[in-house]
Coordinates of C-alpha atoms in Angstrom, one line a residue:
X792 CA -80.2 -187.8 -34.8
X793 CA -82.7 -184.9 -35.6
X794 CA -84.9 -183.7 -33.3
X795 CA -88.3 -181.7 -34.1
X796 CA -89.8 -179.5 -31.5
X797 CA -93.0 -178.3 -32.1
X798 CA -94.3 -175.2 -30.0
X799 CA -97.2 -172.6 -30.1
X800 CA -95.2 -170.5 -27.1
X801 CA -91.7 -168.8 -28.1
X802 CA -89.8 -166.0 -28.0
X803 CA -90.8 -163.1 -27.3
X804 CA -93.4 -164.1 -24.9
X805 CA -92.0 -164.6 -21.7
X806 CA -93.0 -167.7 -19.6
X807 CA -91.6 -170.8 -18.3
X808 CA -92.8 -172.6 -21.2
X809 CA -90.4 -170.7 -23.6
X810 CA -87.5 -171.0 -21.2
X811 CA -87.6 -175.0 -20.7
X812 CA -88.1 -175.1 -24.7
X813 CA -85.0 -172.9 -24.9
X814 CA -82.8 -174.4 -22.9
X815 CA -83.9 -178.0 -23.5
X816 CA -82.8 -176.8 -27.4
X817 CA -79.6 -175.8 -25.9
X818 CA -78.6 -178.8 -24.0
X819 CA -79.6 -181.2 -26.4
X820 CA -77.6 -179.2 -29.2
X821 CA -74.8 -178.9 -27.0
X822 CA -74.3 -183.0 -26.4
X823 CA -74.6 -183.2 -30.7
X824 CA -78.1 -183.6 -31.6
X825 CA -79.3 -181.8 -34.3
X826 CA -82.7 -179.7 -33.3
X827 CA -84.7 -177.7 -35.0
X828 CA -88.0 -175.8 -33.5
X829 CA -90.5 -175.2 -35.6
X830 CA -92.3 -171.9 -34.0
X831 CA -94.9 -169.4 -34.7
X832 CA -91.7 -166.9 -36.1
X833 CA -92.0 -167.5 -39.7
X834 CA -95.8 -167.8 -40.0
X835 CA -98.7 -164.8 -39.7
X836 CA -100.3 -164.8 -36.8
X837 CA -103.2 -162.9 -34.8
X838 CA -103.0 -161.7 -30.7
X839 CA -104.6 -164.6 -29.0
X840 CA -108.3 -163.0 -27.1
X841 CA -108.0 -161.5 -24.3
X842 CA -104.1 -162.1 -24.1
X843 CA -102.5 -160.1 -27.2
X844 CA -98.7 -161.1 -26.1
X845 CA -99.5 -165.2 -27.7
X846 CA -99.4 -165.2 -31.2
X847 CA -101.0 -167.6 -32.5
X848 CA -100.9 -169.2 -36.1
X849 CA -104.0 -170.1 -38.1
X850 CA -102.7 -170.3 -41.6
X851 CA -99.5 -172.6 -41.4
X852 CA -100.6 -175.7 -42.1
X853 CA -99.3 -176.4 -45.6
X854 CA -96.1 -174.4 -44.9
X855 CA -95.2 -176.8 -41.7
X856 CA -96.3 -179.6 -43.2
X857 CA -93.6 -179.0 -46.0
X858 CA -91.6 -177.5 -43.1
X859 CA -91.4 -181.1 -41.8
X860 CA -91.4 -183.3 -44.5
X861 CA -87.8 -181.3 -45.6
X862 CA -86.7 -181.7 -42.2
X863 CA -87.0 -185.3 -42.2
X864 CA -86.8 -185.6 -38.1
X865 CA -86.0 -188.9 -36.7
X866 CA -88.1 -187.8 -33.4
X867 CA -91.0 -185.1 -33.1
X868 CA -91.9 -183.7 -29.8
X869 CA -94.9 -181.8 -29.8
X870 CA -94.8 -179.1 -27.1
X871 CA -98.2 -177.1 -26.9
X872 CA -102.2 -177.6 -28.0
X873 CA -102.3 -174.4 -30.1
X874 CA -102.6 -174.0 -33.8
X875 CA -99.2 -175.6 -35.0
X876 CA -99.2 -178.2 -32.1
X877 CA -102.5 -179.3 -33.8
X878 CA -100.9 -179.1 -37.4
X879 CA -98.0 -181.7 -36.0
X880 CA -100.5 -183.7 -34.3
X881 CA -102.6 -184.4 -37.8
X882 CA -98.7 -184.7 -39.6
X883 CA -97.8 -188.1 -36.9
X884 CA -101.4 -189.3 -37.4
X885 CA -101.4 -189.4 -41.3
X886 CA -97.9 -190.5 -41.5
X887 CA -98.3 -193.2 -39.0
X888 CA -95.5 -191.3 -36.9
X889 CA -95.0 -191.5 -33.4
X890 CA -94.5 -188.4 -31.3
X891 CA -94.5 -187.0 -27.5
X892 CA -96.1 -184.5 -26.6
X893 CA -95.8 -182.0 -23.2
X894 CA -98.2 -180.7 -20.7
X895 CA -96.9 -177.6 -19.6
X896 CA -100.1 -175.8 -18.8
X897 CA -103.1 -176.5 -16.5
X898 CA -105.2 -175.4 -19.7
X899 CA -108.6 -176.6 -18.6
X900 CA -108.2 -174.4 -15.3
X901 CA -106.5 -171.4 -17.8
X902 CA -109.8 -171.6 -20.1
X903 CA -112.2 -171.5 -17.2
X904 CA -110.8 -168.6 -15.8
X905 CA -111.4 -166.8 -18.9
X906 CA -114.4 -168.3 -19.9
X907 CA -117.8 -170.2 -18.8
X908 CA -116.5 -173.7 -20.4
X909 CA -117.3 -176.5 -17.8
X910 CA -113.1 -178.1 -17.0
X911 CA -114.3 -181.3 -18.2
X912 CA -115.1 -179.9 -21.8
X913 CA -111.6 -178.9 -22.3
X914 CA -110.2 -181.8 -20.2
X915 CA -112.4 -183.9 -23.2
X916 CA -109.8 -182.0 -25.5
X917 CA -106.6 -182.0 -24.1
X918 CA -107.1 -185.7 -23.4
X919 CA -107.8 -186.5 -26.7
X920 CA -105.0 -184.2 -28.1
X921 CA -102.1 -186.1 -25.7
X922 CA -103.7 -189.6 -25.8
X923 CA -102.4 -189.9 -29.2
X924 CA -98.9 -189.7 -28.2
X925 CA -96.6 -192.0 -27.1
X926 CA -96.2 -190.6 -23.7
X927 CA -97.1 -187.3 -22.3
X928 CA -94.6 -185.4 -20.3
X929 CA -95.5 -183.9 -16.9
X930 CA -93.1 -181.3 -14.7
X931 CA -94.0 -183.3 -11.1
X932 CA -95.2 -186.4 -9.5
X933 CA -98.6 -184.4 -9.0
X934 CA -99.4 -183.4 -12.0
X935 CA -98.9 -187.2 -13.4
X936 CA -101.2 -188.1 -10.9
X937 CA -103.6 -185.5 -11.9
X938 CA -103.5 -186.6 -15.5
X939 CA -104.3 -190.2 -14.6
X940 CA -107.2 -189.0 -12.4
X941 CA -108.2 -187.4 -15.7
X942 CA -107.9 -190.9 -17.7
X943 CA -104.7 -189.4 -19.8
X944 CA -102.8 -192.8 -21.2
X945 CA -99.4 -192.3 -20.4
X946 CA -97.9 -189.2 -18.7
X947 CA -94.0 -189.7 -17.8
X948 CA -92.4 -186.9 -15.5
X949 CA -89.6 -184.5 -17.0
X950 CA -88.1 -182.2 -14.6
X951 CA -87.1 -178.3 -15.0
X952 CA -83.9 -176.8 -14.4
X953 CA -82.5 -173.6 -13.1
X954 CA -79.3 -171.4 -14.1
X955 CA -77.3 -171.6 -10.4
X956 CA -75.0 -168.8 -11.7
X957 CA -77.3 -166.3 -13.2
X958 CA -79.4 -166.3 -9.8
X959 CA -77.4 -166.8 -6.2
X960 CA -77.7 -164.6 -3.4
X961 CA -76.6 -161.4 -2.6
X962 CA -75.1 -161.3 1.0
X963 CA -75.9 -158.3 2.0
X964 CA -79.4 -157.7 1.0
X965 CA -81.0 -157.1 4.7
X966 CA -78.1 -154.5 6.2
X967 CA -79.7 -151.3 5.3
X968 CA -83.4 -152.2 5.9
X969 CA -85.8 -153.3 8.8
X970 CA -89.1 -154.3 6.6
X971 CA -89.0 -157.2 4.6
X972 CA -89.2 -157.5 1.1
X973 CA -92.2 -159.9 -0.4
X974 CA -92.0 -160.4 -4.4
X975 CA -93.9 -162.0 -7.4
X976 CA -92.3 -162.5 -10.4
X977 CA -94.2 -163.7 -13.5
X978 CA -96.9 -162.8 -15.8
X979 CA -99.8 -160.6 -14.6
X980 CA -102.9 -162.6 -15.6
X981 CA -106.3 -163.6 -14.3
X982 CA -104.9 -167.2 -13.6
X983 CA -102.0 -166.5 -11.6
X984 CA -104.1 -165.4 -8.5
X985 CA -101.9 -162.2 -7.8
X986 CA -104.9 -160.2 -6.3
X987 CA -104.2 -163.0 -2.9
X988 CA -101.3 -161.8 -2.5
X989 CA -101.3 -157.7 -2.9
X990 CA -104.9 -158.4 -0.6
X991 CA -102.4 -159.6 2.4
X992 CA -101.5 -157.1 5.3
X993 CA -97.8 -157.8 5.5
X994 CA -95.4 -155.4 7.4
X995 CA -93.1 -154.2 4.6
X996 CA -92.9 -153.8 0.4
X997 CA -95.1 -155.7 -1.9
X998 CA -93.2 -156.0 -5.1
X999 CA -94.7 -157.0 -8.6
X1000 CA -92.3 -158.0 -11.4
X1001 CA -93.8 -159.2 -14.8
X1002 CA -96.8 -158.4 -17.4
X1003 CA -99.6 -158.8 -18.8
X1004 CA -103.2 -158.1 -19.1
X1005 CA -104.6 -157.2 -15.4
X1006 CA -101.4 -155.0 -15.0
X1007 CA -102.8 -151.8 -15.8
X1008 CA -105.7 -153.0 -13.4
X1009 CA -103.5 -153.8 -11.0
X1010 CA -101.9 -151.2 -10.9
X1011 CA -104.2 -148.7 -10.1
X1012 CA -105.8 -151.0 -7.3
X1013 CA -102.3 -151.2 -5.3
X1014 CA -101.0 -148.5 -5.3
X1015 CA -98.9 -149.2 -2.5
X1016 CA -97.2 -152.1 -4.5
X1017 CA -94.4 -151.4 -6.7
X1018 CA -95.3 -152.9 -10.2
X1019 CA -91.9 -153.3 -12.5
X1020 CA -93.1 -154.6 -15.6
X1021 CA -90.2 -157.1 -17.2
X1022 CA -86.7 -158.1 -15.9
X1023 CA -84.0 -160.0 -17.5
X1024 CA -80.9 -161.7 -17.1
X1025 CA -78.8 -159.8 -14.2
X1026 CA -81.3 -157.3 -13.6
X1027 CA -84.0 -159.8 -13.1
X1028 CA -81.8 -161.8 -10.7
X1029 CA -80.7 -159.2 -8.5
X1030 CA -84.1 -158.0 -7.8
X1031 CA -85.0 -161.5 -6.7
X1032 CA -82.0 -162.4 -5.0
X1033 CA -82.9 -158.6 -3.0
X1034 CA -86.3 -160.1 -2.0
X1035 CA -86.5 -161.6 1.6
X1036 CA -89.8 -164.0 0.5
X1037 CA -90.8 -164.9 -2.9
X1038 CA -94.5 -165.0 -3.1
X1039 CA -96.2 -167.5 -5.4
X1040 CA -100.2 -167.3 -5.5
X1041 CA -101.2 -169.3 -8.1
X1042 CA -103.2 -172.3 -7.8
X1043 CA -102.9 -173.4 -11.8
X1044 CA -99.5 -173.5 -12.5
X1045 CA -97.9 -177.0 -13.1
X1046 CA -94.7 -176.4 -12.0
X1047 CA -93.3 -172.7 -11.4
X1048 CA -89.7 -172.3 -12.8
X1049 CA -89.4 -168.6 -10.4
X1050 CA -89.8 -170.9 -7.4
X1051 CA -86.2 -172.4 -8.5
X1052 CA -85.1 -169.0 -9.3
X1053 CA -85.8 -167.7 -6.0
X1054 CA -84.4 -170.5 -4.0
X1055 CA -81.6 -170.4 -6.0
X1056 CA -80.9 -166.2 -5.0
X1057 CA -81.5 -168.0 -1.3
X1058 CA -85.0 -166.6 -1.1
X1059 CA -87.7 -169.2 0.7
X1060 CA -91.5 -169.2 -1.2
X1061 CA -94.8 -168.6 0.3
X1062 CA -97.3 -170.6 -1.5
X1063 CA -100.6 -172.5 -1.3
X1064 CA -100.3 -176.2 -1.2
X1065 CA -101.2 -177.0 -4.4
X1066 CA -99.8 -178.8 -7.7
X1067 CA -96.3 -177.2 -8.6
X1068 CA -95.4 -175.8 -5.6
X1069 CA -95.8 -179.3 -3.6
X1070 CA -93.5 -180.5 -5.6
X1071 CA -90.9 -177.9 -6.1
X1072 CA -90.8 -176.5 -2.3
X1073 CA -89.7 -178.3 0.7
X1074 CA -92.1 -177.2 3.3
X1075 CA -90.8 -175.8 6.4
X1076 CA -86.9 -175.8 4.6
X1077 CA -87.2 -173.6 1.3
X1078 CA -90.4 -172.7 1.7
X1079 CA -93.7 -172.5 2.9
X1080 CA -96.9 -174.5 2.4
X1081 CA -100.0 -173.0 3.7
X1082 CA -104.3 -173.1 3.3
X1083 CA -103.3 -169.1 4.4
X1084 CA -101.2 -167.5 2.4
X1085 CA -100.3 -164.8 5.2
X1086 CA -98.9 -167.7 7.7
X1087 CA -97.2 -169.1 4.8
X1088 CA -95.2 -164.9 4.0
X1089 CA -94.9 -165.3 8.0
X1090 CA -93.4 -168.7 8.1
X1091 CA -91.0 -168.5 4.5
X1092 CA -89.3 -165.2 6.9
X1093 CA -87.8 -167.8 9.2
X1094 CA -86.3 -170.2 7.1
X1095 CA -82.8 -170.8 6.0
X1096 CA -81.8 -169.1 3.1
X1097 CA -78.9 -171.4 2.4
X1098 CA -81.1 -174.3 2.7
X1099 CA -83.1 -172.8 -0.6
X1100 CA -79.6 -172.5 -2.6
X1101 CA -78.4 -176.0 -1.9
X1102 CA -81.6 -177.3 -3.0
X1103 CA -81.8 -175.5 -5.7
X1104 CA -78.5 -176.6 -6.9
X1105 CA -79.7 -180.2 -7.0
X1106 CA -82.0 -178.7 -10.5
X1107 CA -79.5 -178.7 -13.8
X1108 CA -81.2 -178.0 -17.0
X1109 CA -78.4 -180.6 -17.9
X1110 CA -80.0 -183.4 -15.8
X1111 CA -83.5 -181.9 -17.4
X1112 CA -83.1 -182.4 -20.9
X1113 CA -81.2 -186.3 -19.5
X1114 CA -84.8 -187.0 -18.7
X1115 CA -86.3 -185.9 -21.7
X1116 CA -83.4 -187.8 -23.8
X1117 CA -84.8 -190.7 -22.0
X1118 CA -88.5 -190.6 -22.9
X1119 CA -87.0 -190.4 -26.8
X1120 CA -85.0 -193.8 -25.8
X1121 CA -87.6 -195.5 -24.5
X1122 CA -90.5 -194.3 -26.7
X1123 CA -88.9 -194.3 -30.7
X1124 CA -85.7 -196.4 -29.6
X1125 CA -83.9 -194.9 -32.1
X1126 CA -80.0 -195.6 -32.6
X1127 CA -77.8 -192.9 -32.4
X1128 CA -79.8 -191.5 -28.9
X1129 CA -77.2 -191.0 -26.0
X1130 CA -78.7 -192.7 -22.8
X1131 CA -79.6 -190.5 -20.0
X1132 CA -75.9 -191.3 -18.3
X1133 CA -74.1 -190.5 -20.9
X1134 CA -76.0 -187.3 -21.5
X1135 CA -75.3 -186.5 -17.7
X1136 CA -71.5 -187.5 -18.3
X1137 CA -71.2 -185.0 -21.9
X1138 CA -68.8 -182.5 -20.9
X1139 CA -69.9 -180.5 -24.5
X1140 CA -73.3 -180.0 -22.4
X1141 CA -72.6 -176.3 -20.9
X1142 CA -75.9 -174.3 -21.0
X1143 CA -75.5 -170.8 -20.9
X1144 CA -78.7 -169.5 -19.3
X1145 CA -80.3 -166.2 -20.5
X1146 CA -83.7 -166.2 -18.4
X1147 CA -86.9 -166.0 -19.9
X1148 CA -89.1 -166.7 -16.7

């Protein structure tokens, strides 16, 4: 069975896009499917405006057309509403192909921060762009509901995972200090909202992990915050896991991959009670829900850390990518497709996580 994941986002930009993409690949690899992603790598691209790390690619339209055709995939999944996501789009359509596609981004609410286009312009776009597919897929119940509101045809959930091993507490993190800890981790960008949380007046350290385009900004407005541009892999997870709150500020975000990460080190979230976060944190038990995101840093210092690890341990990529298996059963039913349980029961499917958050 080949597989054909199309995607605008990919190494080396560093987002939870990239990371499901990745380890979805993985898994599905792993339990014998043959994948191949078809990426921005071996095309020219230009620095997206106003966000230089997303490359995007204008010019490959003949190349991944032929791409394709040699491929010969038995499934296509289109990941992303960029240049090549476009290109694949047109390919399905002219070949009379079906294909899924994946919201991954709250793109109308991404554009408007940038730029004075009305949300229901670029709702018009996206909606037009998924509607084609077979099925949409969403991270959470709330964002499928969203999508509905928005008159999308047929948006399906498929969960995220997290790497239980890479990130897990560190036991002794509060013995040699009295002030608590309060982290972001992620990029620095107009839409993630950072600004609410160095504005709070928390006792303690502000910590900012990540890049992008406001970091420079940033950065010279708090300069009581530590700002540590990227982390990876073991670095990355013991600086969380050393946190004692994770803080989470955005409001656009459809799911939020760190918020596993950090429950997963045993560190509770502070967020607003908004899409993603409603549906990844447990208020009042691995997090915090709040209007104010002060009472909700206040709150997330009270809460059981062990409580955030075992639900975090409830999120396998493995059970993941046995969702997204079964959207490709039920939309192409295509023999040769394991069903979701026998995905689950593949002992080949062992994912070794190297995080891209």
């Amino acid at each position: 069975m080949k597989i054909a994941i199309v995607t605008d986002a990919w190494h080396p930009q560093t987002n939870g896009v990239v990371t499901t993409l990745t380890r979805t690949a993985h898994a599905l690899r792993a339990a014998g499917f043959d994948v191949r992603m078809f990426t921005p790598e071996p095309y020219r691209t230009i620095p997206c405006p106003s966000y230089p790390e997303i490359r995007l690619s204008l010019f490959a339209g003949r190349a991944l057309r032929k791409a394709l055709d040699a491929y010969a995939p038995d499934s296509i999944h289109i990941a992303t509403e960029g240049p090549l996501g476009l290109i694949a789009r047109r390919y399905c359509i002219k070949r009379a192909l079906k294909f899924t596609t994946s919201y991954h981004t709250q793109f109308p609410a991404y554009v408007r921060k940038r730029v004075p286009i009305p949300e229901s312009i670029t709702y018009r776009f996206v909606r037009w762009f998924h509607n084609a597919a077979v099925c949409t897929l969403v991270p959470t119940p709330a964002i499928v509901e969203e999508l509905r509101r928005h008159q999308f045809r047929n948006p399906r959930l498929w969960g995220r995972g997290v790497d239980t091993e890479l990130f897990r507490p560190i036991d002794a993190k509060r013995d040699e200090r009295n002030d608590p800890v309060y982290i972001y981790v992620g990029r620095v960008a107009v839409e993630k909202n950072i600004a609410a949380f160095l504005d709070l007046t928390l006792p303690g350290r502000k910590i900012v992990v990540g890049d992008g385009p406001l970091l420079t900004s940033l950065r010279d407005a708090y300069p009581d915050c530590t700002f540590t541009g990227y982390k990876f892999g073991q670095d990355l997870a013991e600086t969380l896991a050393s946190a004692d709150v994770f803080v989470f500020p955005s409001k656009t975000d459809t799911f939020g991959l760190v918020m596993l990460e950090a429950m997963a080190c045993g560190v509770p979230v502070a967020a607003f009670p908004v899409p993603g976060p409603i549906d990844v944190v447990v208020d009042n038990v691995t997090g915090a829900l709040r209007e104010s995101l002060v009472e909700a840093c206040r709150a997330a210092l009270t809460l059981d850390s062990e409580d955030c690890r075992q639900h975090a341990l409830a999120h396998s990529w493995q059970r993941c990518t046995a969702q997204f298996t079964e959207h490709l059963v039920r939309t192409h039913n295509q023999p040769g497709l394991l069903s979701p349980h026998q995905f689950a029961a593949s002992r080949k499917t062992r994912v070794s996580d190297s995080h891209i958050n």
